[in-house]
PDB file of C-alpha atoms and ligand atoms in Angstrom:
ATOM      1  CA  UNK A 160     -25.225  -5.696  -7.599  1.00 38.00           C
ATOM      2  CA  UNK A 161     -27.927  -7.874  -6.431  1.00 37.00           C
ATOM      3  CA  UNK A 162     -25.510 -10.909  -6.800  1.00 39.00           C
ATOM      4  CA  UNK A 163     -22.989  -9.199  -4.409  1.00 40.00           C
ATOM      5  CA  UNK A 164     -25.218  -8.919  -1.827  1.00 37.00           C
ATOM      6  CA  UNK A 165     -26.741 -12.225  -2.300  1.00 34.00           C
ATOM      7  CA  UNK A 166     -23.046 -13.631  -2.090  1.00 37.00           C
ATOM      8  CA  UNK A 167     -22.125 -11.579   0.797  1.00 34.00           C
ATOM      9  CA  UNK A 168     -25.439 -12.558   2.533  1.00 33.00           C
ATOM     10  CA  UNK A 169     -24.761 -16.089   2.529  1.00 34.00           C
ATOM     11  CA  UNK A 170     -21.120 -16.265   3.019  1.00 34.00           C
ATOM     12  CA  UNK A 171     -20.767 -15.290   6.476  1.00 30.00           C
ATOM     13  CA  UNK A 172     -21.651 -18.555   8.234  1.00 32.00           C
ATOM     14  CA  UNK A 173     -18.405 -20.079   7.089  1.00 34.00           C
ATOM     15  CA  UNK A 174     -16.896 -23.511   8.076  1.00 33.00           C
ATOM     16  CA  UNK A 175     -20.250 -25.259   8.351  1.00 31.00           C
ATOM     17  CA  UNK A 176     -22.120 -23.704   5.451  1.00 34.00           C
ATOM     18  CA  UNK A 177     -22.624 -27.287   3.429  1.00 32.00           C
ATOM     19  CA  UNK A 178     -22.778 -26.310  -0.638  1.00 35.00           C
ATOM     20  CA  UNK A 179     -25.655 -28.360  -0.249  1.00 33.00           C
ATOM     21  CA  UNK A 180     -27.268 -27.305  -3.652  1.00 33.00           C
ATOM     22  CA  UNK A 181     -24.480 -29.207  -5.669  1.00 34.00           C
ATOM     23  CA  UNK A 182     -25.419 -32.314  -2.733  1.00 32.00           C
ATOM     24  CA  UNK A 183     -21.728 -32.104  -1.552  1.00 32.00           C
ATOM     25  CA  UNK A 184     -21.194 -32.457   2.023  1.00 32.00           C
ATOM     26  CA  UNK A 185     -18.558 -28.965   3.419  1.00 36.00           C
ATOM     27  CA  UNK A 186     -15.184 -28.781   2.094  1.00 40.00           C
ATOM     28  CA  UNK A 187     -14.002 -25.182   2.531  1.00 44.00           C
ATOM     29  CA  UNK A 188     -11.155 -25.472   4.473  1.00 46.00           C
ATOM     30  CA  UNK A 189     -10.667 -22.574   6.825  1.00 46.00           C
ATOM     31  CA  UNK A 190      -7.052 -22.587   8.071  1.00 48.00           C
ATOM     32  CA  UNK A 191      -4.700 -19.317   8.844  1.00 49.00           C
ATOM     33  CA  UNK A 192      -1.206 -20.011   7.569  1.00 53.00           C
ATOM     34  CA  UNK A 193       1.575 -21.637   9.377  1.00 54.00           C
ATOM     35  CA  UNK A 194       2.361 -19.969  11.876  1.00 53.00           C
ATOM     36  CA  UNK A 195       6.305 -17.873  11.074  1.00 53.00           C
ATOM     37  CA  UNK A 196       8.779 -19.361  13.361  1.00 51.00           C
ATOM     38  CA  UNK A 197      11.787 -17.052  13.534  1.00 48.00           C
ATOM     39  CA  UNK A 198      13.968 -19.691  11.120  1.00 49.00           C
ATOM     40  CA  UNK A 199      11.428 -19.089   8.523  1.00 52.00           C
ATOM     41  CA  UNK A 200      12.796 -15.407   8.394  1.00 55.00           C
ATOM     42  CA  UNK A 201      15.304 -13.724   5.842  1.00 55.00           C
ATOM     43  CA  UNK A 202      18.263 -11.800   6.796  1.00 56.00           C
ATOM     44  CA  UNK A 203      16.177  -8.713   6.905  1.00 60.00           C
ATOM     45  CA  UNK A 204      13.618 -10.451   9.182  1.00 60.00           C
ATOM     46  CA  UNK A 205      11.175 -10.504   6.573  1.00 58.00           C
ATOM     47  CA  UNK A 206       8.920 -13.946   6.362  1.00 63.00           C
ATOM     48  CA  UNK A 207       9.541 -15.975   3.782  1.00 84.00           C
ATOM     49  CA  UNK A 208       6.021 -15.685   2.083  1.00 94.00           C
ATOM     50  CA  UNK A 209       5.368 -15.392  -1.699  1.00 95.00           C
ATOM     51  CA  UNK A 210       7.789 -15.107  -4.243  1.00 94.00           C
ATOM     52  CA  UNK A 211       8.227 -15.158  -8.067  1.00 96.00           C
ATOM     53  CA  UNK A 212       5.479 -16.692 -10.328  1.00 97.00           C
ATOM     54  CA  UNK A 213       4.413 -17.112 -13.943  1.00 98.00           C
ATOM     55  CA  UNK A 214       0.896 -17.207 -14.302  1.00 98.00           C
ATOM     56  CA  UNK A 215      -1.712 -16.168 -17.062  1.00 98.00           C
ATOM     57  CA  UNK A 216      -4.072 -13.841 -16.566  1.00 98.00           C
ATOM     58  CA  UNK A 217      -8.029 -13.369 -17.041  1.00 98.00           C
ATOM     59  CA  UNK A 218      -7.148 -11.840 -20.454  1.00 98.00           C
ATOM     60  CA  UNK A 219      -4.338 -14.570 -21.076  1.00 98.00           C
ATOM     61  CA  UNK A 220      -1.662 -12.485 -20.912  1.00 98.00           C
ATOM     62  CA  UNK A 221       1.546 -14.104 -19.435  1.00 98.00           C
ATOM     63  CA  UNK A 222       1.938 -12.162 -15.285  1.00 98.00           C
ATOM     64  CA  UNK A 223       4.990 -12.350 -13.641  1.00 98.00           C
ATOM     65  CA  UNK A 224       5.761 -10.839  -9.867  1.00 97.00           C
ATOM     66  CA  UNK A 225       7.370  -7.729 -11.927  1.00 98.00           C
ATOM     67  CA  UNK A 226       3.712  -6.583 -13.459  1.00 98.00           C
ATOM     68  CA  UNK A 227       2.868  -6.311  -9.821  1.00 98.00           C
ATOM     69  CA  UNK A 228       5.926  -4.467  -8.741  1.00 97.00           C
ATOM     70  CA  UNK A 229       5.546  -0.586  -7.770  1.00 96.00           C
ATOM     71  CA  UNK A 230       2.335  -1.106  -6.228  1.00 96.00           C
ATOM     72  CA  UNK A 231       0.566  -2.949  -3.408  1.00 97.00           C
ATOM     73  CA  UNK A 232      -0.932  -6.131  -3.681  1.00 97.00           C
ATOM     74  CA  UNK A 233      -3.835  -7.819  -2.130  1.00 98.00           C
ATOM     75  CA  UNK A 234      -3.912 -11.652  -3.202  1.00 98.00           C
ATOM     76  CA  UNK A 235      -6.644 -14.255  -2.580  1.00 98.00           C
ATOM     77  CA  UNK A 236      -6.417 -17.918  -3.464  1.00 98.00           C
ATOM     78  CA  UNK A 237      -9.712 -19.646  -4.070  1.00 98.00           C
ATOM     79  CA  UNK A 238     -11.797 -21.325  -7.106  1.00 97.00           C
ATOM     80  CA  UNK A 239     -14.762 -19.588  -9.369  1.00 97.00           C
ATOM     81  CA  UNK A 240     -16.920 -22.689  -8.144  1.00 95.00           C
ATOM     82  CA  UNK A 241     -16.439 -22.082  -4.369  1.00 94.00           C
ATOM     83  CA  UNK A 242     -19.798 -21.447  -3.039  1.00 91.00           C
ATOM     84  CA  UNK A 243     -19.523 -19.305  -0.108  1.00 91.00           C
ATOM     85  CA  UNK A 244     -15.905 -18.425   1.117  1.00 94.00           C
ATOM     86  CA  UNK A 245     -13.742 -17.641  -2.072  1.00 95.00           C
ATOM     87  CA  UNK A 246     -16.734 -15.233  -2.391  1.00 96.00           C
ATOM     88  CA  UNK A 247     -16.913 -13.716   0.964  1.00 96.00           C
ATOM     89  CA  UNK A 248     -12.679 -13.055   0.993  1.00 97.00           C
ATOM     90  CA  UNK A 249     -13.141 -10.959  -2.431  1.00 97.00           C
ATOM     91  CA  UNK A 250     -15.750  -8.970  -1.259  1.00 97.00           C
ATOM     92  CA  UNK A 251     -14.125  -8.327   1.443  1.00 97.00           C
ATOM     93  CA  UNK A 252     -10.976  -7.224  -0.521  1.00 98.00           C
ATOM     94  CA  UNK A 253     -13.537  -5.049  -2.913  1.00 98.00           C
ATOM     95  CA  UNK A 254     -15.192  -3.306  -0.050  1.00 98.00           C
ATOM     96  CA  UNK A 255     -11.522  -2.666   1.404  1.00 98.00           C
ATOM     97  CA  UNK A 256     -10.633  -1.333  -1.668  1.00 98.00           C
ATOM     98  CA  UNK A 257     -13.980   1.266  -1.720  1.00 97.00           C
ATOM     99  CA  UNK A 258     -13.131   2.535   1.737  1.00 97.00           C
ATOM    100  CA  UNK A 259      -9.591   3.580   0.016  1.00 97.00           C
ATOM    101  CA  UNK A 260     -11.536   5.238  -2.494  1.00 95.00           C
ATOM    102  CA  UNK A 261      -8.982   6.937  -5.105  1.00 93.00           C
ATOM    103  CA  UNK A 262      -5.950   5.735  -3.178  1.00 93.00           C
ATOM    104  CA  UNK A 263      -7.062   2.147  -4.128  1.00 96.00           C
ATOM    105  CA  UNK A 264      -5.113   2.535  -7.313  1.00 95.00           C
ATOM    106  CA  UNK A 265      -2.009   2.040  -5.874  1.00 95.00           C
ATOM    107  CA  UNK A 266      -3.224  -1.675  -4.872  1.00 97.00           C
ATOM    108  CA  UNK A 267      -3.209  -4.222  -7.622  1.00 98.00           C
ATOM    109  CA  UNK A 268      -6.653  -6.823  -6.011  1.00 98.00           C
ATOM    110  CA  UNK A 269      -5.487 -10.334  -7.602  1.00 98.00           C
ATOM    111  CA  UNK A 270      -7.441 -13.288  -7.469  1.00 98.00           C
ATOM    112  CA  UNK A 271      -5.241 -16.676  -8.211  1.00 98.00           C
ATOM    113  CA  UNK A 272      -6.957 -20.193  -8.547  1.00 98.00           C
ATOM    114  CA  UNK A 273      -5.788 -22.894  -6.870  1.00 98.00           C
ATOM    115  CA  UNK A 274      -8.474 -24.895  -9.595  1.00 98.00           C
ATOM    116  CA  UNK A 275      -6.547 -24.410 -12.871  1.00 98.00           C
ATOM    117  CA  UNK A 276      -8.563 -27.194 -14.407  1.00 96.00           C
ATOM    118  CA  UNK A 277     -11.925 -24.969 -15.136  1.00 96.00           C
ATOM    119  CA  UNK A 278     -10.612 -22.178 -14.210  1.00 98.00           C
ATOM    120  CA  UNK A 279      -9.356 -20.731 -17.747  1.00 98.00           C
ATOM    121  CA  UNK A 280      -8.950 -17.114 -18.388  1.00 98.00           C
ATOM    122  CA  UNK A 281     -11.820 -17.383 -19.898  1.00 98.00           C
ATOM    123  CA  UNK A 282     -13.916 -18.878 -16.517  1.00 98.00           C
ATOM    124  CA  UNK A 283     -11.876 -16.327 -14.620  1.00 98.00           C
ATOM    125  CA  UNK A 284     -12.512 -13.390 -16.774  1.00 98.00           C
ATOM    126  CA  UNK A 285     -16.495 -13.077 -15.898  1.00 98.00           C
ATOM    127  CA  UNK A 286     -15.991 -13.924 -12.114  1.00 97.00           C
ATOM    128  CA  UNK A 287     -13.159 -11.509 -11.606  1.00 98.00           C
ATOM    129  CA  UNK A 288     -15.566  -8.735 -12.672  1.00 97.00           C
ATOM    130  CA  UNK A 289     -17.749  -9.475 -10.612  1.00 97.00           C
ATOM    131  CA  UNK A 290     -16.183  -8.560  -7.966  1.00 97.00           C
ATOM    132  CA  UNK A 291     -14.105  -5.637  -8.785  1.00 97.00           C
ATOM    133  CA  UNK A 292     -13.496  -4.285 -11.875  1.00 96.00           C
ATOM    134  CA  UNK A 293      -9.515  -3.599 -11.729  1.00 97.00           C
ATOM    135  CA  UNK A 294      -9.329  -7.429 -10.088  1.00 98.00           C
ATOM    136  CA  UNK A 295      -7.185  -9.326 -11.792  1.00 98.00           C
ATOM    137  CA  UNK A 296      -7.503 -12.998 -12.506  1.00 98.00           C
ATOM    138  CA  UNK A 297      -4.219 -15.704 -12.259  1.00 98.00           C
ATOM    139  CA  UNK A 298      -4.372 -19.239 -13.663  1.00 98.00           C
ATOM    140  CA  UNK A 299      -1.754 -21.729 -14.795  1.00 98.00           C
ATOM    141  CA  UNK A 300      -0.518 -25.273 -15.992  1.00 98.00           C
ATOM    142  CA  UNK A 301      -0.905 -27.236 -12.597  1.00 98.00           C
ATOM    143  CA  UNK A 302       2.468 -26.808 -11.938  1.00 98.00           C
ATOM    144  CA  UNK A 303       2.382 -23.121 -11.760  1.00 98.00           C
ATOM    145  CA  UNK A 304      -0.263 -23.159  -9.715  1.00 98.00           C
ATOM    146  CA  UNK A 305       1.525 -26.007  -7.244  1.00 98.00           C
ATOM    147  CA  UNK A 306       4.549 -23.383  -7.074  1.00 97.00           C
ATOM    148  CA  UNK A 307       2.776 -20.120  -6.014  1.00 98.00           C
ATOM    149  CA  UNK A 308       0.816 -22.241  -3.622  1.00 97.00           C
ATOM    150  CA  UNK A 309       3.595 -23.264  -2.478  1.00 97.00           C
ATOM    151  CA  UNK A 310       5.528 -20.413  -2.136  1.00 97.00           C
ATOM    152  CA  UNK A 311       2.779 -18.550  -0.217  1.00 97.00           C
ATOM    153  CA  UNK A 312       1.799 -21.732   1.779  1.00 96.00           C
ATOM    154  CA  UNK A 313      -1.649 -22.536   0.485  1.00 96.00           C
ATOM    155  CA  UNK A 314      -3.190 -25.861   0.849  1.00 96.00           C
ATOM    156  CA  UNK A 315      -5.695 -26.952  -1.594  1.00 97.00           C
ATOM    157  CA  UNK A 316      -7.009 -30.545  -2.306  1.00 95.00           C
ATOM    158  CA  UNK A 317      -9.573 -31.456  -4.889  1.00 93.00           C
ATOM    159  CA  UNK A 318     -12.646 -32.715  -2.472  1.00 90.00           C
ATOM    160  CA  UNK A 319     -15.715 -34.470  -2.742  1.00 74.00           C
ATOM    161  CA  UNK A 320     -15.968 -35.430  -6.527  1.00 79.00           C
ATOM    162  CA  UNK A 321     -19.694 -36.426  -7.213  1.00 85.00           C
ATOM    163  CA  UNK A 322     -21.124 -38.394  -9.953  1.00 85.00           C
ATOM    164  CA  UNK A 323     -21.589 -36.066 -12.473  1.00 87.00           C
ATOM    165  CA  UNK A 324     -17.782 -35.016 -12.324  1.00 83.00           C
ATOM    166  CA  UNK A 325     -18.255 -31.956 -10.145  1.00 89.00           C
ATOM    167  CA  UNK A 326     -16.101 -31.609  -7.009  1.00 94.00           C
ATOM    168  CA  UNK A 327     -15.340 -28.585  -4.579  1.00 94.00           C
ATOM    169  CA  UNK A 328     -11.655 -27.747  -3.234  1.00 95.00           C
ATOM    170  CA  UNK A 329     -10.331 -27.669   0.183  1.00 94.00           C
ATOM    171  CA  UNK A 330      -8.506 -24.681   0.156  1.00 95.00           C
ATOM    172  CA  UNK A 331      -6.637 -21.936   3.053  1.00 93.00           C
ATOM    173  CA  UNK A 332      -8.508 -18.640   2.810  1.00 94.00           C
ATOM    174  CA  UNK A 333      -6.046 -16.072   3.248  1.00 96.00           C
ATOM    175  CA  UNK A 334      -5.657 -12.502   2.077  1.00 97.00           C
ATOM    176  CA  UNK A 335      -1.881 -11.559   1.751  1.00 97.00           C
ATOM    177  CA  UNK A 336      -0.906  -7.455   1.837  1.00 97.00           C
ATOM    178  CA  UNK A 337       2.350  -7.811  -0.343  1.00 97.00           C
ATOM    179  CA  UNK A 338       4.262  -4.272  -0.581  1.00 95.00           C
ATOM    180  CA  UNK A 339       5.521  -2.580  -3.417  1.00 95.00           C
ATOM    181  CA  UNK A 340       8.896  -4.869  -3.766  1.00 96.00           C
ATOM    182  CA  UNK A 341       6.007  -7.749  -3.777  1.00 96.00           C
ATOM    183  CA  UNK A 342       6.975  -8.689  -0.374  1.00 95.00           C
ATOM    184  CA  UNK A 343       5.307  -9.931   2.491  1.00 95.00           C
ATOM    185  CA  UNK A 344       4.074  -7.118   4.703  1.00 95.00           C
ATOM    186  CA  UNK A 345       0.576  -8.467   6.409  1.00 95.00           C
ATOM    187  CA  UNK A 346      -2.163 -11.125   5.912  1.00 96.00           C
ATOM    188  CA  UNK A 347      -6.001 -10.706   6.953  1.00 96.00           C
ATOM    189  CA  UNK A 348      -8.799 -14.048   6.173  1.00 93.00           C
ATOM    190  CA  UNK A 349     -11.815 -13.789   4.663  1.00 91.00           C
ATOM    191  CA  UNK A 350     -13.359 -12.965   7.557  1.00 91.00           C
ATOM    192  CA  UNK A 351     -11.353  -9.948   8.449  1.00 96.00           C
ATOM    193  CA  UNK A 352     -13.179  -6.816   8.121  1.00 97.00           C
ATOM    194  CA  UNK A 353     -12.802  -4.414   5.532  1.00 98.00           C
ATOM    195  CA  UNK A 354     -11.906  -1.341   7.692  1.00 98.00           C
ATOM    196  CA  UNK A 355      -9.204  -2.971   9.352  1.00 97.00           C
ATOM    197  CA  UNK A 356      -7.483  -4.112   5.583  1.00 97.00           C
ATOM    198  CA  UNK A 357      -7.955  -0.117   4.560  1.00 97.00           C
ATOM    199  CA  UNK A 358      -6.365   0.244   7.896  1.00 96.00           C
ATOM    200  CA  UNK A 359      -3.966  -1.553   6.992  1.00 96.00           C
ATOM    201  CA  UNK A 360      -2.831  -0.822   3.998  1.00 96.00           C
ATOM    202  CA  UNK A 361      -3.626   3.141   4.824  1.00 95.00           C
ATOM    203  CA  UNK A 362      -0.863   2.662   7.000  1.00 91.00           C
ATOM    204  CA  UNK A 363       1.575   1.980   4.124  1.00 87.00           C
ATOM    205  CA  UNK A 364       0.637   4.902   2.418  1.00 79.00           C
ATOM    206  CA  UNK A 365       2.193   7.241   4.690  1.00 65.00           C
ATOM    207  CA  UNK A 366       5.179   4.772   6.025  1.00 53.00           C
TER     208      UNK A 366
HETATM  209 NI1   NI B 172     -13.153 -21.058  -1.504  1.00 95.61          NI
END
């Protein structure tokens, strides 16, 4: 508990906040997504954001889209060794998730890594439970990571590798609202406030 708010506490300044511990100058990349021109719309006039995946999970069990199907989703891409923002977006998703109290379970909270190269289900598996203990963890070859990246339009970039092998990622913070059919409905950032996410997926609830 005291780690949450210690993460929360220090998270908030954002763009600028250097992970000046490690001695690595910023990295976090803050961007929204593209924005969704009209041609970037299906037949239904649903964006064309996310689709199918094959991932492993924090327990390394094989995920596909279909595990998530049913419920709502809230996804976050980020890294275990992001100091400050990947941090700041899950808590935010948690403390959504609170406000919902026992109408939470019908949201899956998933956490994929855009940093498949330490982040094993066995890295994941601590840092997921951190933050929530239903969160789920996704990892991946590089290439399975490259195609759900892709597929929901997140940049990340390795950044800033330092002598002793250590580096940070640039990398979009967005939280994505995917309905039950593990489509698109909404996306929030890390900086969107918890209320407004309940809000927002409240709204589903009764639609
Ligand atoms: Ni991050």
């Amino acid at each position: 508990m005291q780690r949450r708010a210690l993460l929360l506490g220090t998270a908030i300044a954002g763009a600028t906040v250097a992970a000046g511990v490690a001695g690595f100058a910023v990295s976090e990349l803050l961007k929204a997504p593209e924005p969704i021109r009209t041609s970037d719309r299906g037949a239904t006039g649903t964006p064309l954001i996310g689709g199918p995946f094959r991932l492993t999970n924090h327990m390394g069990v094989r995920m596909t889209e279909a595990d998530l199907l049913g419920r709502l989703s809230l996804l976050y891409f980020g890294f275990t060794f992001c100091p400050d923002v990947c941090p700041t977006g899950l808590q935010t998703m948690a403390d959504a998730l609170d406000i919902l109290g026992g109408a939470a379970a019908d949201v899956t909270p998933v956490f994929i890594t855009i940093d498949p190269e330490r982040d094993t289900p066995a890295a994941l598996a601590p840092f997921v439970k951190h933050f929530h203990e239903r969160l789920v963890g996704l990892t991946g070859t590089a290439e399975e990571v490259a195609q759900v990246a892709r597929s929901f339009r997140v940049y990340y970039r390795k950044a800033q590798l330092s002598a002793d092998g250590s580096y940070l990622m640039d990398h979009s913070s967005v939280i994505y609202l995917m309905d039950r059919d593990f489509r698109f409905a909404t996306h929030f950032t890390h900086e969107s406030k918890p209320d407004q996410i309940a809000a927002a997926i409240r709204q589903r609830f009764t639609s």
